[in-house]
Amino acid sequence: MVEAQSWTTRRGSNPRLESPQDQVLDMPVTPTAEIRQQQYSNGGITSLVSPNVLTALIIASWYCSNIGVLLLNKYLLSFYGYRYPIFLTMLHMLSCATYSLVAIKWLEVVPFQQIHSRKQFFNILALSAIFCFSVVCGNTSLRYLPVSFNQAIGATTPFFTAIFAFVITCKKETAEVYLALVPVVLGIVLASNSEPLFHLFGFLMALGSTAGRALKSVVQGLLLSSDAEKLHSMNLLLYMAPMAAMILLPFTLYIEGNVAAVTVEKAKGDGFMVFLLIGNATVAYLVNLTNFLVTKHTSALTLQVLGNAKAAVAAVVSVLIFRNPVNIMGITGFAVTVMGVVLYSEAKKRSKVTAH
């Protein structure tokens, strides 16, 4: 009598039918079009490139925008003959306001934040006034000074920050931090004494821009310190830029005359000027956007380190492009200032660790 063969004992049988568990296949559910679209939008460009490549691209964009806006400002104000630094700054502010509105309201780069009180509004207005002063002074200085010397002066920002922090908030730093500021000042003294294209008014404007930048950082930490008043940097720019444009409007009309009509008249016969102004205003916004992206994808410390190196890179690039004369003493002074800034950053970092 032949014993009947079961699915288990029969050779050559389909192994998937050996047990009830093997007969059940767990098939993934096909995602709907809405889910696929959401996954794609959440991934964005990060789904196409690796995080390291993306970070490198963002840092490269940060350098290009920061150095690009300096070179474009210099070219427009000194070489192209567009001698309206206040109106140019107002165009920058209008550009930042427009692009910020698009980035926040439509592209939703960051969540939109509203102003909650009159006090917060006036605090932002005060920051806008300081911001205007700093940017106008910086653009005006580029009419008279080479970019390399302008960046050497700008590297002294930590010196002014320490002064304003002590005067306004009575904040005292460690002795190591104050000692690190000595080469910052010494370097700029050396560079100033040996600068072949030194211009006193341009030098004072560059100092005013640097001091204004430092004052803004101190005042911003003081006025928008509470959790209720803190704003994301992109939202702060959204509010500050139109306020700054309104502040600059009467000054450009009084000092520079009917510059809008002059610009339109020049643009009719020179299309390249339109390209330069639009490109310059766009790059001015990209400076702020890439600042945010670098901080988001790396850290605030990385942004500070990049800023220390940016001055030197911008100086070298400007010398190669504009061929302004330099000498050994000027290069030495710039190097001493940058070294002092690096020492200052390290001393601040150690003081924070010790305090904690």
Short mmCIF file of C-alpha atoms in Angstrom, two decimals, residues 5-11 13 17-19:
data_model
loop_
_atom_site.label_atom_id
_atom_site.label_comp_id
_atom_site.label_asym_id
_atom_site.label_seq_id
_atom_site.Cartn_x
_atom_site.Cartn_y
_atom_site.Cartn_z
CA GLN A 5 2.52 12.07 0.06
CA SER A 6 1.82 15.35 1.81
CA TRP A 7 2.96 18.81 0.73
CA THR A 8 5.63 18.58 3.40
CA THR A 9 7.16 15.24 2.41
CA ARG A 10 6.86 15.46 -1.34
CA ARG A 11 10.15 16.34 -2.99
CA SER A 13 7.10 20.74 -4.08
CA LEU A 17 3.19 26.00 0.38
CA GLU A 18 4.87 24.14 3.22
CA SER A 19 3.00 25.95 5.99
#
